Amino acid sequence: QVQLVESGGGLVQAGGSLRLSCAASGSIFSINVMGWYRQAPGKQRELVAQITSGGSTNYADSVKGRFTISRESAKNTVYLQMNSLKPEDTAVYYCNAIIPGFHYWGQGTQVTVSS
């Protein structure tokens, strides 16, 4: 019903910036919330940031003040602008979309931050 395609991952030095993109297609008007999760090797997947259909945002404490989630409605795309990156931000980042009672996931994109 909803398809998510991510892009923008890669290798960046500590202190640098990177922007992730997530393009949604399908029943996009059913989406209530979109967000980004990340999962480092050997760790559980954790919430990074969310944005609601009304534009409200939430961030994990670990990224607050450094990351910004936004959306571009004309392109059905959600972005995660990541600034002041740290090595501990290294993880696979997953785009997430929520419709009532169901979660959709992108394939994941690798973000590696070198010291």
JSON list of C-alpha atoms in Angstrom, two decimals:
[
{"chain": "A", "resi": 1, "resn": "GLN", "atom": "CA", "xyz": [0.00, 0.00, 0.00]},
{"chain": "A", "resi": 2, "resn": "VAL", "atom": "CA", "xyz": [2.90, 2.35, 0.81]},
{"chain": "A", "resi": 3, "resn": "GLN", "atom": "CA", "xyz": [6.35, 2.05, -0.70]},
{"chain": "A", "resi": 4, "resn": "LEU", "atom": "CA", "xyz": [9.39, 3.84, 0.71]},
{"chain": "A", "resi": 5, "resn": "VAL", "atom": "CA", "xyz": [12.65, 4.42, -1.16]},
{"chain": "A", "resi": 6, "resn": "GLU", "atom": "CA", "xyz": [15.62, 5.83, 0.72]},
{"chain": "A", "resi": 7, "resn": "SER", "atom": "CA", "xyz": [18.73, 7.56, -0.53]},
{"chain": "A", "resi": 8, "resn": "GLY", "atom": "CA", "xyz": [21.55, 9.76, 0.72]},
{"chain": "A", "resi": 9, "resn": "GLY", "atom": "CA", "xyz": [23.54, 7.43, 2.92]},
{"chain": "A", "resi": 10, "resn": "GLY", "atom": "CA", "xyz": [27.29, 7.27, 2.75]},
{"chain": "A", "resi": 11, "resn": "LEU", "atom": "CA", "xyz": [30.56, 7.99, 4.48]},
{"chain": "A", "resi": 12, "resn": "VAL", "atom": "CA", "xyz": [31.18, 11.30, 6.21]},
{"chain": "A", "resi": 13, "resn": "GLN", "atom": "CA", "xyz": [33.76, 12.64, 8.63]},
{"chain": "A", "resi": 14, "resn": "ALA", "atom": "CA", "xyz": [32.89, 13.49, 12.21]},
{"chain": "A", "resi": 15, "resn": "GLY", "atom": "CA", "xyz": [31.49, 17.00, 12.40]},
{"chain": "A", "resi": 16, "resn": "GLY", "atom": "CA", "xyz": [30.20, 16.82, 8.87]},
{"chain": "A", "resi": 17, "resn": "SER", "atom": "CA", "xyz": [26.69, 16.76, 7.47]},
{"chain": "A", "resi": 18, "resn": "LEU", "atom": "CA", "xyz": [24.54, 14.40, 5.47]},
{"chain": "A", "resi": 19, "resn": "ARG", "atom": "CA", "xyz": [20.96, 14.50, 4.22]},
{"chain": "A", "resi": 20, "resn": "LEU", "atom": "CA", "xyz": [18.83, 11.40, 3.88]},
{"chain": "A", "resi": 21, "resn": "SER", "atom": "CA", "xyz": [15.78, 11.30, 1.64]},
{"chain": "A", "resi": 22, "resn": "CYS", "atom": "CA", "xyz": [12.74, 9.04, 1.70]},
{"chain": "A", "resi": 23, "resn": "ALA", "atom": "CA", "xyz": [10.32, 9.08, -1.22]},
{"chain": "A", "resi": 24, "resn": "ALA", "atom": "CA", "xyz": [6.88, 7.65, -0.50]},
{"chain": "A", "resi": 25, "resn": "SER", "atom": "CA", "xyz": [4.47, 6.26, -3.07]},
{"chain": "A", "resi": 26, "resn": "GLY", "atom": "CA", "xyz": [1.18, 4.39, -3.03]},
{"chain": "A", "resi": 27, "resn": "SER", "atom": "CA", "xyz": [-1.50, 5.34, -0.52]},
{"chain": "A", "resi": 28, "resn": "ILE", "atom": "CA", "xyz": [0.49, 8.32, 0.69]},
{"chain": "A", "resi": 29, "resn": "PHE", "atom": "CA", "xyz": [-2.53, 10.26, 1.90]},
{"chain": "A", "resi": 30, "resn": "SER", "atom": "CA", "xyz": [-3.18, 7.57, 4.49]},
{"chain": "A", "resi": 31, "resn": "ILE", "atom": "CA", "xyz": [0.13, 8.25, 6.23]},
{"chain": "A", "resi": 32, "resn": "ASN", "atom": "CA", "xyz": [-0.22, 9.82, 9.66]},
{"chain": "A", "resi": 33, "resn": "VAL", "atom": "CA", "xyz": [3.43, 9.82, 10.71]},
{"chain": "A", "resi": 34, "resn": "MET", "atom": "CA", "xyz": [6.76, 9.43, 8.97]},
{"chain": "A", "resi": 35, "resn": "GLY", "atom": "CA", "xyz": [10.11, 9.09, 10.61]},
{"chain": "A", "resi": 36, "resn": "TRP", "atom": "CA", "xyz": [13.58, 7.69, 10.73]},
{"chain": "A", "resi": 37, "resn": "TYR", "atom": "CA", "xyz": [14.95, 4.83, 12.79]},
{"chain": "A", "resi": 38, "resn": "ARG", "atom": "CA", "xyz": [18.49, 3.54, 12.97]},
{"chain": "A", "resi": 39, "resn": "GLN", "atom": "CA", "xyz": [20.14, 0.29, 13.91]},
{"chain": "A", "resi": 40, "resn": "ALA", "atom": "CA", "xyz": [23.80, -0.17, 14.71]},
{"chain": "A", "resi": 41, "resn": "PRO", "atom": "CA", "xyz": [25.44, -3.62, 14.60]},
{"chain": "A", "resi": 42, "resn": "GLY", "atom": "CA", "xyz": [24.49, -5.67, 17.63]},
{"chain": "A", "resi": 43, "resn": "LYS", "atom": "CA", "xyz": [21.97, -3.09, 18.82]},
{"chain": "A", "resi": 44, "resn": "GLN", "atom": "CA", "xyz": [18.21, -2.72, 18.64]},
{"chain": "A", "resi": 45, "resn": "ARG", "atom": "CA", "xyz": [16.52, -0.43, 16.18]},
{"chain": "A", "resi": 46, "resn": "GLU", "atom": "CA", "xyz": [15.83, 2.95, 17.75]},
{"chain": "A", "resi": 47, "resn": "LEU", "atom": "CA", "xyz": [13.72, 5.95, 16.88]},
{"chain": "A", "resi": 48, "resn": "VAL", "atom": "CA", "xyz": [15.64, 8.96, 15.59]},
{"chain": "A", "resi": 49, "resn": "ALA", "atom": "CA", "xyz": [13.00, 11.45, 14.48]},
{"chain": "A", "resi": 50, "resn": "GLN", "atom": "CA", "xyz": [9.34, 11.65, 13.49]},
{"chain": "A", "resi": 51, "resn": "ILE", "atom": "CA", "xyz": [7.11, 14.14, 11.72]},
{"chain": "A", "resi": 52, "resn": "THR", "atom": "CA", "xyz": [3.31, 14.02, 11.71]},
{"chain": "A", "resi": 53, "resn": "SER", "atom": "CA", "xyz": [0.95, 14.90, 8.89]},
{"chain": "A", "resi": 54, "resn": "GLY", "atom": "CA", "xyz": [0.36, 18.17, 10.72]},
{"chain": "A", "resi": 55, "resn": "GLY", "atom": "CA", "xyz": [4.05, 19.01, 10.83]},
{"chain": "A", "resi": 56, "resn": "SER", "atom": "CA", "xyz": [4.79, 18.27, 14.48]},
{"chain": "A", "resi": 57, "resn": "THR", "atom": "CA", "xyz": [8.21, 16.77, 15.12]},
{"chain": "A", "resi": 58, "resn": "ASN", "atom": "CA", "xyz": [9.85, 14.59, 17.75]},
{"chain": "A", "resi": 59, "resn": "TYR", "atom": "CA", "xyz": [13.51, 13.71, 18.18]},
{"chain": "A", "resi": 60, "resn": "ALA", "atom": "CA", "xyz": [15.57, 11.30, 20.17]},
{"chain": "A", "resi": 61, "resn": "ASP", "atom": "CA", "xyz": [17.54, 13.08, 22.87]},
{"chain": "A", "resi": 62, "resn": "SER", "atom": "CA", "xyz": [20.79, 11.88, 21.33]},
{"chain": "A", "resi": 63, "resn": "VAL", "atom": "CA", "xyz": [20.17, 13.78, 18.08]},
{"chain": "A", "resi": 64, "resn": "LYS", "atom": "CA", "xyz": [18.17, 16.77, 19.29]},
{"chain": "A", "resi": 65, "resn": "GLY", "atom": "CA", "xyz": [19.74, 19.99, 18.10]},
{"chain": "A", "resi": 66, "resn": "ARG", "atom": "CA", "xyz": [21.81, 18.22, 15.44]},
{"chain": "A", "resi": 67, "resn": "PHE", "atom": "CA", "xyz": [19.24, 16.48, 13.24]},
{"chain": "A", "resi": 68, "resn": "THR", "atom": "CA", "xyz": [16.22, 18.00, 11.52]},
{"chain": "A", "resi": 69, "resn": "ILE", "atom": "CA", "xyz": [13.34, 16.11, 9.94]},
{"chain": "A", "resi": 70, "resn": "SER", "atom": "CA", "xyz": [11.31, 17.84, 7.25]},
{"chain": "A", "resi": 71, "resn": "ARG", "atom": "CA", "xyz": [9.02, 17.07, 4.36]},
{"chain": "A", "resi": 72, "resn": "GLU", "atom": "CA", "xyz": [8.45, 18.26, 0.81]},
{"chain": "A", "resi": 73, "resn": "SER", "atom": "CA", "xyz": [4.82, 17.53, 0.01]},
{"chain": "A", "resi": 74, "resn": "ALA", "atom": "CA", "xyz": [5.07, 18.19, -3.72]},
{"chain": "A", "resi": 75, "resn": "LYS", "atom": "CA", "xyz": [7.57, 15.34, -4.06]},
{"chain": "A", "resi": 76, "resn": "ASN", "atom": "CA", "xyz": [6.06, 13.13, -1.33]},
{"chain": "A", "resi": 77, "resn": "THR", "atom": "CA", "xyz": [9.47, 13.09, 0.28]},
{"chain": "A", "resi": 78, "resn": "VAL", "atom": "CA", "xyz": [10.72, 13.26, 3.85]},
{"chain": "A", "resi": 79, "resn": "TYR", "atom": "CA", "xyz": [14.25, 14.33, 4.68]},
{"chain": "A", "resi": 80, "resn": "LEU", "atom": "CA", "xyz": [16.60, 13.91, 7.59]},
{"chain": "A", "resi": 81, "resn": "GLN", "atom": "CA", "xyz": [19.25, 16.61, 7.72]},
{"chain": "A", "resi": 82, "resn": "MET", "atom": "CA", "xyz": [22.08, 15.41, 9.92]},
{"chain": "A", "resi": 83, "resn": "ASN", "atom": "CA", "xyz": [24.63, 17.94, 11.15]},
{"chain": "A", "resi": 84, "resn": "SER", "atom": "CA", "xyz": [27.55, 17.70, 13.56]},
{"chain": "A", "resi": 85, "resn": "LEU", "atom": "CA", "xyz": [27.73, 13.98, 12.96]},
{"chain": "A", "resi": 86, "resn": "LYS", "atom": "CA", "xyz": [29.47, 11.77, 15.48]},
{"chain": "A", "resi": 87, "resn": "PRO", "atom": "CA", "xyz": [30.95, 8.28, 15.10]},
{"chain": "A", "resi": 88, "resn": "GLU", "atom": "CA", "xyz": [28.19, 6.94, 17.35]},
{"chain": "A", "resi": 89, "resn": "ASP", "atom": "CA", "xyz": [25.68, 8.01, 14.69]},
{"chain": "A", "resi": 90, "resn": "THR", "atom": "CA", "xyz": [26.99, 5.20, 12.49]},
{"chain": "A", "resi": 91, "resn": "ALA", "atom": "CA", "xyz": [24.11, 2.86, 11.71]},
{"chain": "A", "resi": 92, "resn": "VAL", "atom": "CA", "xyz": [21.70, 1.68, 9.07]},
{"chain": "A", "resi": 93, "resn": "TYR", "atom": "CA", "xyz": [18.97, 4.28, 8.85]},
{"chain": "A", "resi": 94, "resn": "TYR", "atom": "CA", "xyz": [15.43, 3.19, 7.99]},
{"chain": "A", "resi": 95, "resn": "CYS", "atom": "CA", "xyz": [12.56, 5.32, 6.77]},
{"chain": "A", "resi": 96, "resn": "ASN", "atom": "CA", "xyz": [9.27, 4.56, 8.48]},
{"chain": "A", "resi": 97, "resn": "ALA", "atom": "CA", "xyz": [5.68, 5.44, 7.62]},
{"chain": "A", "resi": 98, "resn": "ILE", "atom": "CA", "xyz": [2.64, 4.83, 9.79]},
{"chain": "A", "resi": 99, "resn": "ILE", "atom": "CA", "xyz": [-0.95, 4.43, 8.72]},
{"chain": "A", "resi": 100, "resn": "PRO", "atom": "CA", "xyz": [-3.56, 3.50, 11.33]},
{"chain": "A", "resi": 101, "resn": "GLY", "atom": "CA", "xyz": [-2.48, 0.16, 12.76]},
{"chain": "A", "resi": 102, "resn": "PHE", "atom": "CA", "xyz": [0.43, -0.52, 10.41]},
{"chain": "A", "resi": 103, "resn": "HIS", "atom": "CA", "xyz": [4.07, 0.38, 9.91]},
{"chain": "A", "resi": 104, "resn": "TYR", "atom": "CA", "xyz": [5.89, 0.48, 6.57]},
{"chain": "A", "resi": 105, "resn": "TRP", "atom": "CA", "xyz": [9.67, 0.39, 6.24]},
{"chain": "A", "resi": 106, "resn": "GLY", "atom": "CA", "xyz": [12.25, 1.34, 3.68]},
{"chain": "A", "resi": 107, "resn": "GLN", "atom": "CA", "xyz": [15.14, -0.92, 2.81]},
{"chain": "A", "resi": 108, "resn": "GLY", "atom": "CA", "xyz": [17.65, 1.02, 4.91]},
{"chain": "A", "resi": 109, "resn": "THR", "atom": "CA", "xyz": [20.64, 3.13, 3.98]},
{"chain": "A", "resi": 110, "resn": "GLN", "atom": "CA", "xyz": [24.07, 2.92, 5.58]},
{"chain": "A", "resi": 111, "resn": "VAL", "atom": "CA", "xyz": [25.49, 5.97, 7.32]},
{"chain": "A", "resi": 112, "resn": "THR", "atom": "CA", "xyz": [29.10, 5.74, 8.44]},
{"chain": "A", "resi": 113, "resn": "VAL", "atom": "CA", "xyz": [30.77, 8.53, 10.39]},
{"chain": "A", "resi": 114, "resn": "SER", "atom": "CA", "xyz": [34.54, 8.35, 10.64]},
{"chain": "A", "resi": 115, "resn": "SER", "atom": "CA", "xyz": [36.62, 10.01, 13.32]}
]
